[in-house]
Amino acid sequence: MSKGKERDIVKIIFQNFVNSLRPRKFKGDLIGEDTFGNKFYEIAADPKNGRAKRARYFEPKEKEAFDQEMSAEWEAWLRGRRREPPTPEELQRNMTIAQMKQQNAAKLEESQAKGKDLKTLGKEEKGMSSFPSYGSEYEMSAGVPPPKDK
């Protein structure tokens, strides 16, 4: 046997076990922040450690809230549907377009509501009844003939 380093299998297994119990700390690079206050991070790919792809994650503004709002551009970046993170100019432009669409929808709804109200005021609607009414040609109870109309 050579006098070099010998592999001690038990020692390697024990070290791997101890390392698996330690909490892993992922340190990502801050990529950006959205208008809702969420922070977005990315961890570079490291094939040496078994990470072939870049990992992306976000830190919500409120730590315990699971229904966080997020802009569509940042969500697309997180899911890998886009390579580059959104720029502040792009986010501002899309926010302006969304606000303009909301204003136009409110104006359209308001103009449509005025026309609808005038048409529906003249209609008289009949209330719902619990049973249908069929007239006098049907039996009301089994075996009892219908009343004769005079």
Tab-separated table of C-alpha atoms in Angstrom:
chain	number	residue	atom	x	y	z
A	1	MET	CA	0.000	0.000	0.000
A	2	SER	CA	1.097	3.496	-0.728
A	3	LYS	CA	1.570	6.022	2.038
A	4	GLY	CA	-0.624	8.688	0.340
A	5	LYS	CA	-4.042	9.829	1.384
A	6	GLU	CA	-6.295	6.910	1.992
A	7	ARG	CA	-10.017	7.192	1.545
A	8	ASP	CA	-11.953	6.599	4.689
A	9	ILE	CA	-15.473	5.725	3.536
A	10	VAL	CA	-17.002	6.082	6.994
A	11	LYS	CA	-15.460	9.549	7.395
A	12	ILE	CA	-16.777	10.678	3.978
A	13	ILE	CA	-20.274	9.397	4.743
A	14	PHE	CA	-20.259	11.117	8.134
A	15	GLN	CA	-19.083	14.430	6.635
A	16	ASN	CA	-21.774	14.282	3.950
A	17	PHE	CA	-24.399	13.554	6.596
A	18	VAL	CA	-23.296	16.497	8.759
A	19	ASN	CA	-23.215	18.807	5.721
A	20	SER	CA	-26.740	17.761	4.767
A	21	LEU	CA	-28.018	18.887	8.176
A	22	ARG	CA	-26.595	22.391	7.857
A	23	PRO	CA	-29.007	24.932	6.444
A	24	ARG	CA	-28.078	26.022	2.961
A	25	LYS	CA	-27.791	29.696	2.342
A	26	PHE	CA	-28.460	30.767	-1.180
A	27	LYS	CA	-26.985	34.106	-1.956
A	28	GLY	CA	-28.376	35.565	-5.117
A	29	ASP	CA	-27.588	38.768	-6.920
A	30	LEU	CA	-30.284	41.425	-6.637
A	31	ILE	CA	-31.590	41.970	-10.160
A	32	GLY	CA	-34.380	44.454	-9.543
A	33	GLU	CA	-37.522	45.486	-7.747
A	34	ASP	CA	-41.063	45.900	-9.039
A	35	THR	CA	-43.653	48.575	-8.297
A	36	PHE	CA	-45.246	46.406	-5.578
A	37	GLY	CA	-42.002	46.231	-3.560
A	38	ASN	CA	-40.993	42.638	-4.409
A	39	LYS	CA	-37.255	42.028	-4.859
A	40	PHE	CA	-35.976	39.675	-7.540
A	41	TYR	CA	-32.754	37.646	-7.302
A	42	GLU	CA	-30.761	35.340	-9.539
A	43	ILE	CA	-28.176	32.682	-8.660
A	44	ALA	CA	-25.647	32.028	-11.405
A	45	ALA	CA	-25.332	28.563	-12.926
A	46	ASP	CA	-22.655	26.421	-11.315
A	47	PRO	CA	-22.231	22.977	-12.926
A	48	LYS	CA	-19.571	22.104	-10.346
A	49	ASN	CA	-22.207	22.182	-7.601
A	50	GLY	CA	-24.883	20.512	-9.683
A	51	ARG	CA	-26.735	23.662	-10.756
A	52	ALA	CA	-26.842	23.571	-14.557
A	53	LYS	CA	-29.356	26.431	-14.919
A	54	ARG	CA	-29.620	29.822	-13.342
A	55	ALA	CA	-31.966	29.898	-10.383
A	56	ARG	CA	-34.368	32.817	-10.031
A	57	TYR	CA	-36.464	33.693	-7.035
A	58	PHE	CA	-38.146	36.656	-5.401
A	59	GLU	CA	-38.564	38.019	-1.931
A	60	PRO	CA	-42.074	39.387	-1.344
A	61	LYS	CA	-42.586	42.723	0.361
A	62	GLU	CA	-44.681	41.071	3.069
A	63	LYS	CA	-42.991	37.856	4.144
A	64	GLU	CA	-46.116	35.921	5.209
A	65	ALA	CA	-48.509	37.019	2.443
A	66	PHE	CA	-48.827	34.250	-0.143
A	67	ASP	CA	-51.053	36.158	-2.568
A	68	GLN	CA	-48.534	38.787	-3.607
A	69	GLU	CA	-49.190	40.893	-6.675
A	70	MET	CA	-46.460	40.806	-9.261
A	71	SER	CA	-46.132	42.485	-12.625
A	72	ALA	CA	-46.436	40.233	-15.667
A	73	GLU	CA	-42.967	41.188	-16.913
A	74	TRP	CA	-41.247	40.076	-13.713
A	75	GLU	CA	-43.300	36.888	-13.559
A	76	ALA	CA	-42.246	36.030	-17.113
A	77	TRP	CA	-38.608	36.579	-16.118
A	78	LEU	CA	-38.987	34.379	-13.022
A	79	ARG	CA	-40.506	31.515	-15.020
A	80	GLY	CA	-37.783	31.725	-17.655
A	81	ARG	CA	-40.029	32.921	-20.498
A	82	ARG	CA	-37.735	35.880	-21.044
A	83	ARG	CA	-33.964	36.065	-20.735
A	84	GLU	CA	-33.465	39.659	-19.687
A	85	PRO	CA	-35.177	41.251	-16.697
A	86	PRO	CA	-37.623	44.072	-17.474
A	87	THR	CA	-36.293	47.617	-17.523
A	88	PRO	CA	-37.888	50.408	-15.471
A	89	GLU	CA	-38.838	52.180	-18.727
A	90	GLU	CA	-40.659	49.080	-19.975
A	91	LEU	CA	-42.505	48.693	-16.665
A	92	GLN	CA	-43.530	52.372	-16.668
A	93	ARG	CA	-44.729	52.225	-20.282
A	94	ASN	CA	-46.833	49.105	-19.624
A	95	MET	CA	-48.266	50.633	-16.427
A	96	THR	CA	-49.301	53.755	-18.371
A	97	ILE	CA	-51.005	51.626	-21.029
A	98	ALA	CA	-52.866	49.613	-18.357
A	99	GLN	CA	-54.115	52.803	-16.662
A	100	MET	CA	-55.259	54.211	-20.006
A	101	LYS	CA	-57.196	50.997	-20.728
A	102	GLN	CA	-58.893	51.166	-17.314
A	103	GLN	CA	-59.958	54.769	-17.936
A	104	ASN	CA	-61.298	53.933	-21.398
A	105	ALA	CA	-63.211	50.934	-20.020
A	106	ALA	CA	-64.774	53.108	-17.296
A	107	LYS	CA	-65.839	55.724	-19.885
A	108	LEU	CA	-67.319	53.052	-22.143
A	109	GLU	CA	-69.204	51.428	-19.284
A	110	GLU	CA	-70.573	54.794	-18.204
A	111	SER	CA	-71.817	55.624	-21.705
A	112	GLN	CA	-73.363	52.165	-22.116
A	113	ALA	CA	-75.088	52.351	-18.710
A	114	LYS	CA	-76.940	55.572	-19.636
A	115	GLY	CA	-78.476	53.970	-22.716
A	116	LYS	CA	-79.441	50.786	-20.887
A	117	ASP	CA	-81.268	52.530	-18.056
A	118	LEU	CA	-83.744	54.285	-20.366
A	119	LYS	CA	-84.688	51.057	-22.110
A	120	THR	CA	-85.170	48.969	-18.982
A	121	LEU	CA	-87.329	51.478	-17.100
A	122	GLY	CA	-90.371	50.870	-19.290
A	123	LYS	CA	-90.340	47.081	-18.917
A	124	GLU	CA	-92.467	45.436	-16.292
A	125	GLU	CA	-91.114	42.116	-15.184
A	126	LYS	CA	-93.244	39.413	-13.667
A	127	GLY	CA	-91.958	37.783	-10.515
A	128	MET	CA	-91.097	34.123	-10.326
A	129	SER	CA	-93.642	31.648	-8.970
A	130	SER	CA	-92.825	28.445	-7.154
A	131	PHE	CA	-94.935	26.207	-9.452
A	132	PRO	CA	-95.889	26.506	-13.079
A	133	SER	CA	-99.521	27.188	-13.850
A	134	TYR	CA	-101.027	25.014	-16.587
A	135	GLY	CA	-104.644	26.037	-16.767
A	136	SER	CA	-107.655	23.809	-16.242
A	137	GLU	CA	-107.039	21.052	-18.816
A	138	TYR	CA	-104.753	19.025	-16.515
A	139	GLU	CA	-105.547	17.082	-13.366
A	140	MET	CA	-104.441	18.756	-10.158
A	141	SER	CA	-104.307	15.454	-8.240
A	142	ALA	CA	-104.054	11.918	-9.537
A	143	GLY	CA	-107.428	10.419	-10.332
A	144	VAL	CA	-109.361	13.658	-9.779
A	145	PRO	CA	-110.794	15.008	-13.026
A	146	PRO	CA	-110.139	18.663	-13.825
A	147	PRO	CA	-112.853	21.169	-12.984
A	148	LYS	CA	-115.142	21.940	-15.880
A	149	ASP	CA	-115.096	25.489	-17.148
A	150	LYS	CA	-118.493	27.028	-17.644
